[in-house]
XYZ file of C-alpha atoms in Angstrom:
499
model
C 37.293 9.967 73.905
C 35.379 10.212 70.630
C 32.872 7.568 69.689
C 32.923 5.859 66.301
C 29.599 6.606 64.655
C 30.474 4.660 61.513
C 32.841 1.686 61.270
C 33.610 0.167 57.884
C 35.470 -3.129 57.561
C 36.738 -5.030 54.508
C 34.574 -3.316 51.889
C 35.045 -4.830 48.440
C 33.259 -3.865 45.243
C 33.568 -4.890 41.598
C 31.703 -3.838 38.485
C 31.849 -6.830 36.198
C 35.512 -7.850 35.841
C 36.754 -4.480 37.177
C 37.696 -4.592 40.858
C 37.241 -1.119 42.345
C 37.589 -1.583 46.116
C 39.921 -4.111 47.722
C 39.019 -4.408 51.412
C 38.650 -0.809 52.609
C 38.555 -0.074 56.351
C 37.557 3.306 57.796
C 36.281 4.678 61.099
C 34.321 7.918 61.232
C 34.175 9.233 64.777
C 31.342 11.409 65.992
C 32.473 15.003 66.390
C 35.431 14.734 63.989
C 36.210 15.720 60.417
C 37.917 13.148 58.184
C 39.305 14.173 54.792
C 39.144 11.505 52.077
C 41.548 11.949 49.181
C 42.718 9.996 46.181
C 43.231 10.372 42.463
C 40.195 10.029 40.218
C 39.721 6.297 39.737
C 41.049 5.488 43.220
C 37.599 4.307 44.347
C 36.413 7.322 46.366
C 33.102 7.773 44.556
C 32.233 4.069 44.738
C 33.131 3.970 48.433
C 31.021 6.966 49.449
C 28.088 5.775 47.355
C 28.197 2.532 49.312
C 28.064 4.566 52.533
C 25.177 6.600 51.110
C 23.190 3.483 50.111
C 23.495 4.023 46.373
C 25.653 0.893 45.863
C 25.790 -2.371 47.786
C 29.214 -3.835 48.644
C 30.160 -7.305 47.441
C 31.848 -8.052 50.761
C 32.494 -6.310 54.068
C 30.473 -4.791 56.871
C 29.178 -1.401 57.984
C 28.341 -0.641 61.612
C 26.390 2.412 62.771
C 26.541 3.264 66.470
C 28.026 -0.179 67.119
C 25.305 -2.141 65.294
C 25.837 -3.920 61.966
C 23.569 -2.511 59.289
C 22.867 -3.076 55.594
C 21.669 -0.340 53.259
C 19.388 -1.387 50.419
C 18.734 2.167 49.257
C 19.648 5.802 49.740
C 16.549 6.058 51.935
C 17.948 3.416 54.291
C 21.200 5.347 54.676
C 19.332 8.581 55.324
C 17.217 6.906 57.995
C 20.483 5.860 59.643
C 21.569 9.514 59.584
C 23.958 9.462 56.600
C 23.646 12.160 53.925
C 25.760 12.643 50.801
C 26.223 16.015 49.148
C 27.343 14.893 45.705
C 29.756 16.813 43.482
C 27.218 17.061 40.666
C 24.278 19.231 41.624
C 20.923 17.434 41.663
C 18.365 20.184 42.111
C 15.046 21.091 40.506
C 15.797 24.245 38.465
C 12.143 25.211 37.950
C 11.377 25.191 41.679
C 12.162 27.913 44.195
C 15.062 28.065 46.623
C 12.798 27.130 49.545
C 11.199 24.244 47.628
C 14.646 22.890 46.714
C 16.025 23.085 50.242
C 13.073 21.000 51.490
C 12.997 18.810 48.364
C 11.572 15.413 49.267
C 10.477 16.622 52.690
C 7.935 19.374 52.092
C 6.001 20.044 55.317
C 2.233 19.569 55.111
C -0.807 20.759 57.024
C -4.265 19.269 56.566
C -2.974 17.375 53.522
C -1.606 20.496 51.810
C 1.923 21.843 51.516
C 2.582 24.203 54.424
C 4.282 27.079 52.608
C 4.770 29.096 55.795
C 6.600 26.215 57.498
C 8.636 25.598 54.337
C 9.810 29.216 54.243
C 10.712 29.123 57.940
C 12.657 25.852 57.709
C 14.500 26.952 54.562
C 15.409 30.285 56.152
C 16.751 28.524 59.250
C 18.860 26.168 57.117
C 20.390 29.092 55.221
C 21.014 31.021 58.448
C 22.917 28.018 59.778
C 25.135 28.304 56.702
C 25.475 32.044 57.067
C 23.982 32.393 53.581
C 21.362 34.793 52.289
C 19.445 33.635 49.210
C 16.029 34.812 47.988
C 13.677 32.020 49.044
C 11.150 32.710 46.283
C 13.689 32.829 43.439
C 13.778 30.039 40.873
C 16.950 27.989 41.242
C 17.579 28.257 37.480
C 18.328 31.976 38.000
C 21.144 31.348 40.489
C 24.894 31.000 40.004
C 26.514 27.591 40.309
C 27.991 28.455 43.710
C 24.604 29.512 45.052
C 23.048 26.255 43.868
C 25.774 24.354 45.717
C 24.806 26.185 48.914
C 21.238 24.935 48.461
C 22.548 21.352 48.219
C 24.436 21.806 51.467
C 21.471 23.428 53.207
C 19.251 20.485 52.188
C 21.613 18.028 53.888
C 21.327 19.869 57.195
C 17.550 19.347 57.339
C 16.601 16.624 59.838
C 18.870 14.583 62.073
C 21.949 13.926 59.960
C 24.605 12.190 62.071
C 27.098 11.762 59.234
C 27.408 14.190 56.332
C 29.611 13.381 53.348
C 30.792 16.443 51.417
C 32.027 15.568 47.906
C 34.104 18.444 46.459
C 31.757 20.884 48.161
C 33.837 24.024 47.504
C 34.466 23.420 43.791
C 31.914 26.062 42.797
C 32.127 28.346 45.839
C 33.800 31.703 46.257
C 36.431 32.171 48.965
C 33.874 33.846 51.227
C 31.331 31.059 50.653
C 34.003 28.411 51.280
C 34.959 30.043 54.584
C 31.310 30.015 55.646
C 31.093 26.361 54.670
C 34.140 25.508 56.778
C 32.575 27.309 59.744
C 29.386 25.298 59.272
C 31.245 21.997 59.016
C 33.122 22.764 62.215
C 29.850 23.649 63.979
C 28.276 20.413 62.771
C 31.258 18.459 64.121
C 31.058 20.318 67.439
C 27.412 19.213 67.686
C 28.508 15.585 67.302
C 28.204 14.920 63.567
C 30.777 12.715 61.842
C 32.039 14.529 58.751
C 33.626 12.857 55.717
C 35.089 15.552 53.487
C 36.223 14.596 49.965
C 38.497 17.070 48.221
C 41.395 17.464 45.814
C 42.509 20.679 47.566
C 45.285 19.906 50.030
C 45.090 23.334 51.646
C 41.502 22.540 52.648
C 42.604 19.300 54.295
C 45.090 21.016 56.584
C 42.676 23.874 57.302
C 39.717 21.706 58.194
C 40.345 18.028 58.873
C 41.253 16.188 62.082
C 42.194 13.065 60.144
C 43.208 12.240 56.593
C 42.545 9.035 54.674
C 43.958 8.392 51.191
C 42.690 5.762 48.757
C 44.926 4.516 45.970
C 43.845 1.812 43.534
C 40.928 0.851 45.784
C 43.042 0.406 48.922
C 43.773 2.591 51.938
C 47.244 4.043 51.365
C 47.235 6.426 54.337
C 45.037 6.862 57.427
C 46.288 9.022 60.293
C 45.777 12.305 62.166
C 46.353 15.320 59.924
C 48.908 16.786 62.317
C 51.176 13.772 61.752
C 51.614 14.225 57.975
C 52.779 16.861 55.505
C 51.312 17.775 52.123
C 54.196 15.958 50.458
C 53.350 12.741 52.342
C 49.697 13.003 51.310
C 50.597 13.556 47.647
C 52.975 10.606 47.622
C 50.255 8.418 49.170
C 47.823 9.537 46.461
C 49.981 9.015 43.400
C 52.530 6.528 44.694
C 55.419 8.877 43.953
C 56.594 12.405 44.608
C 54.996 15.039 42.338
C 56.831 18.234 41.487
C 54.774 21.421 41.766
C 57.193 23.802 40.114
C 55.765 26.132 37.480
C 55.822 24.652 34.012
C 58.410 26.040 31.624
C 56.709 28.536 29.322
C 57.868 30.295 26.188
C 56.800 33.912 26.147
C 54.819 34.767 22.980
C 56.438 37.104 20.525
C 55.340 40.706 21.019
C 55.643 41.077 17.240
C 53.018 38.399 16.542
C 49.621 39.709 15.540
C 46.844 39.031 18.088
C 44.421 36.288 17.102
C 41.782 37.562 19.528
C 41.164 41.124 20.720
C 38.534 42.491 23.091
C 37.864 46.208 23.234
C 35.801 47.546 26.136
C 33.444 44.568 26.278
C 30.481 44.996 28.578
C 27.367 43.121 29.712
C 25.229 42.781 32.847
C 28.074 40.741 34.435
C 31.212 42.686 33.426
C 32.201 46.045 31.952
C 35.014 47.744 30.054
C 37.087 44.589 29.475
C 39.979 44.986 27.029
C 42.781 42.545 26.214
C 44.574 40.809 23.363
C 45.659 37.192 22.879
C 48.614 36.123 20.746
C 49.610 32.742 19.245
C 51.559 30.647 21.727
C 50.178 32.510 24.754
C 48.338 31.140 27.764
C 46.315 34.039 29.155
C 44.799 33.572 32.591
C 41.524 35.182 33.627
C 41.219 34.862 37.381
C 38.314 35.654 39.664
C 36.069 34.066 42.231
C 32.335 33.361 41.957
C 30.570 36.594 41.012
C 33.681 38.177 39.457
C 32.334 37.906 35.909
C 35.120 35.574 34.713
C 32.797 32.738 33.691
C 30.364 35.104 31.989
C 33.196 36.805 30.108
C 34.599 33.512 28.823
C 31.111 32.425 27.730
C 30.692 35.716 25.832
C 33.906 35.115 23.898
C 32.498 31.886 22.417
C 28.884 32.881 21.785
C 27.404 31.038 24.781
C 26.403 34.480 26.105
C 26.249 37.861 24.404
C 27.976 41.109 25.287
C 26.109 44.411 25.010
C 28.916 46.908 24.397
C 32.406 46.863 22.930
C 34.054 45.025 20.060
C 35.516 41.533 19.565
C 38.010 40.849 16.789
C 39.274 37.484 15.558
C 42.355 37.693 13.316
C 41.729 41.414 13.063
C 38.160 41.000 11.790
C 35.235 42.403 13.743
C 32.831 39.688 14.935
C 30.004 39.149 17.394
C 29.144 35.513 17.949
C 25.430 34.867 18.439
C 25.849 31.129 18.932
C 28.727 28.776 19.868
C 28.534 27.252 16.377
C 29.754 30.567 14.959
C 32.748 30.524 17.331
C 33.535 26.942 16.333
C 33.481 27.998 12.673
C 35.999 30.729 13.588
C 38.370 28.068 14.982
C 37.557 28.654 18.661
C 37.069 25.703 21.011
C 35.505 25.955 24.462
C 35.500 23.892 27.648
C 32.508 24.982 29.799
C 32.628 25.325 33.583
C 29.995 22.637 34.126
C 31.553 19.683 32.310
C 28.742 17.242 33.111
C 25.812 19.445 32.086
C 27.295 21.452 29.214
C 30.212 19.463 27.829
C 29.624 15.722 27.907
C 27.391 13.729 25.599
C 26.715 11.433 28.506
C 25.197 8.445 26.702
C 27.750 8.444 23.897
C 31.158 6.809 23.538
C 34.558 8.444 23.896
C 35.023 8.420 20.110
C 31.623 10.048 19.551
C 32.298 12.686 22.211
C 35.735 13.599 20.914
C 34.627 13.920 17.293
C 31.259 15.644 17.870
C 32.165 19.031 16.259
C 33.820 17.158 13.360
C 30.953 14.838 12.462
C 30.079 16.705 9.255
C 33.709 16.498 8.086
C 34.066 12.820 9.001
C 30.724 11.754 7.530
C 30.527 10.073 4.131
C 27.333 10.640 2.135
C 25.697 11.900 5.286
C 26.568 8.768 7.271
C 28.987 8.493 10.176
C 31.245 5.459 10.152
C 32.532 4.102 13.442
C 35.921 3.335 11.908
C 36.589 7.014 11.148
C 35.455 8.093 14.603
C 37.658 5.512 16.296
C 40.636 6.471 14.146
C 40.254 10.136 15.090
C 39.882 9.223 18.749
C 42.970 7.010 18.578
C 45.187 9.932 17.526
C 44.268 12.030 20.545
C 44.054 9.060 22.905
C 47.794 8.634 22.467
C 48.663 12.317 22.275
C 46.705 13.298 25.409
C 47.435 10.069 27.312
C 43.781 9.328 28.035
C 43.502 6.498 30.545
C 40.838 4.465 28.764
C 40.540 1.686 26.206
C 42.166 2.814 22.924
C 39.120 1.688 20.911
C 37.100 4.659 22.195
C 34.055 2.420 22.665
C 33.578 3.159 26.378
C 30.802 5.510 27.456
C 32.390 8.774 28.552
C 30.764 8.701 31.996
C 32.893 5.653 32.819
C 36.016 7.855 32.899
C 37.413 9.948 35.746
C 36.998 13.717 35.629
C 40.553 14.327 34.465
C 40.245 11.905 31.566
C 36.863 13.353 30.598
C 38.542 16.759 30.355
C 41.255 15.324 28.105
C 38.596 13.898 25.756
C 36.801 17.260 25.636
C 40.100 19.008 24.925
C 40.799 16.486 22.172
C 37.422 17.425 20.708
C 38.739 20.874 19.777
C 42.136 19.658 18.645
C 40.465 17.249 16.220
C 38.293 20.142 15.023
C 41.447 22.176 14.312
C 40.670 24.978 16.782
C 43.543 27.485 17.008
C 42.040 29.377 19.954
C 40.993 27.547 23.118
C 38.836 29.127 25.826
C 38.960 26.805 28.835
C 36.698 27.559 31.789
C 37.657 25.865 35.089
C 39.741 23.244 33.225
C 40.796 21.346 36.370
C 37.580 21.501 38.412
C 37.063 18.115 40.071
C 40.422 16.868 38.767
C 43.010 15.197 41.010
C 46.654 16.115 41.583
C 48.136 13.744 39.013
C 45.597 14.589 36.292
C 46.136 18.314 36.886
C 49.809 17.924 36.058
C 48.891 16.012 32.882
C 46.493 18.767 31.787
C 49.123 21.433 32.499
C 51.617 19.457 30.407
C 49.178 19.274 27.497
C 48.422 23.009 27.629
C 52.080 24.053 27.638
C 52.776 21.719 24.707
C 49.816 23.154 22.773
C 51.017 26.710 23.430
C 54.485 25.751 22.210
C 52.856 24.594 18.951
C 51.190 27.978 18.493
C 47.747 27.533 20.023
C 46.361 30.618 21.749
C 44.782 29.647 25.076
C 42.609 31.396 27.646
C 42.176 29.807 31.077
C 39.203 31.342 32.883
C 39.305 30.046 36.431
C 38.760 30.581 40.144
C 41.631 28.192 40.927
C 44.938 29.934 41.584
C 46.852 26.686 41.007
C 45.881 26.760 37.304
C 47.220 30.294 36.950
C 50.383 29.598 38.939
C 51.165 26.535 36.839
C 50.805 27.696 33.241
C 49.776 31.330 32.680
C 52.052 33.729 30.771
C 50.096 36.571 32.345
C 46.795 36.974 34.136
C 43.876 39.383 34.164
C 42.120 39.620 37.541
C 38.406 40.444 37.696
C 36.491 41.601 40.756
C 32.726 42.255 40.552
C 32.863 42.507 36.771
C 35.796 44.919 36.652
C 39.315 44.108 35.456
C 41.353 45.482 38.345
C 44.783 43.996 37.620
C 47.003 42.579 34.903
C 49.846 40.578 36.432
C 52.878 39.635 34.285
C 54.466 36.187 34.325
C 57.276 37.036 36.733
C 54.889 38.399 39.389
C 52.300 35.610 39.335
C 52.002 33.913 42.738
C 49.306 32.796 45.148
C 49.960 35.931 47.177
C 49.607 38.391 44.289
C 46.482 36.632 42.995
C 44.857 36.612 46.431
C 45.718 40.274 46.999
C 44.432 41.286 43.582
C 41.191 39.319 43.927
C 40.658 41.175 47.195
C 41.084 44.493 45.428
C 44.606 45.139 46.704
C 46.465 45.251 43.349
C 45.399 47.517 40.505
C 46.415 47.612 36.866
């Protein structure tokens, strides 16, 4: 019989007048893996931050190994053996891989940092993950997925009895995700209690012993995974059945002139990439971490440069040196890392949505709040943003899905005809995904030309007219609408389907 390492009873939490948690109960048994799901805004983040010592509950109790305990800080929770691997990476980019893995716990000898011990401990942590990263490399030189591995490795240092994984595979390749699952299972076999937060239902049924769903700050489902289906879990999350059929798409006219053309583009991350994009088309670019998809999308909008080939916009040769030049050419871009590269974190929703349009909305060099709020109001209704219609909230108060809608509205307000969206549903829940897919199909129907550059096959399945598949920087397949499926995407990404 498993032993409950962590027992949570009647946890309530409010932020001002907003009640977030309404009496949450949860048991985390040693040696088991519990999946925690829920739409953004359901209270998951607040709940796990209470467990991790970052927030204090208003009411309720937490027991560790049968003893009631109160966490006044993250340090208190860590001393009790609880570690949180947050969705947003919190590393030190200027430090090395080894220094980051041991961040906050550098070993010392005679009052000095013991570099030899640090290297050994970091190497052991990576070996436990089955990962191989250069210990002396600066973290700023690594891909997002590699930086996520460092976060995970750091949590395994010391005697962690409960590890909370928050969307841990969002930036990982399939191979890295499989290694992570193996690690999590090994940690559970050694007696750790695992709380695994995800939006990916396939991960739940691959990994978890138990599934818990929060909805509106309450537990809507808590039972062994083997006793429920994906449909039951979805209904518990959103309070209704959600259809997952492909969205109805109009095929773009083959007679329409391309608005964007790439001819044999090449860089240090991809080579010989050619394609065209027409008005009304949603073109998918699919590939896992290291495929070159993210680098290619960044090169199309001036966030990176390409070394060879030609790029044409409306038939005119161009080579963007800066994103501002792409914006001037009516191209909008959602970056892969929404928090670091997309959000103006201290600014309001209205300020975020109108940022590229400030010069147009300004009068005599001055921005007026009324104009910003009016612009925000148009897209608040159109995109169904779940926030106050005034636009006065700070954008970090919103869920990930609603943040994405605001960033998408940014380019619609700017009048962008071409949209390059990188990982548009990363960290977004089931219900918000469907809303984003709805918006994209409606935009395509109005004539917008859209590129979705993603490692998520659900995005491609839902809305792509066709898809280009990249593997190690090479375009190895172009799959038409009628042949797009999880199976064909998986086969192609593994090198099994060729153009």
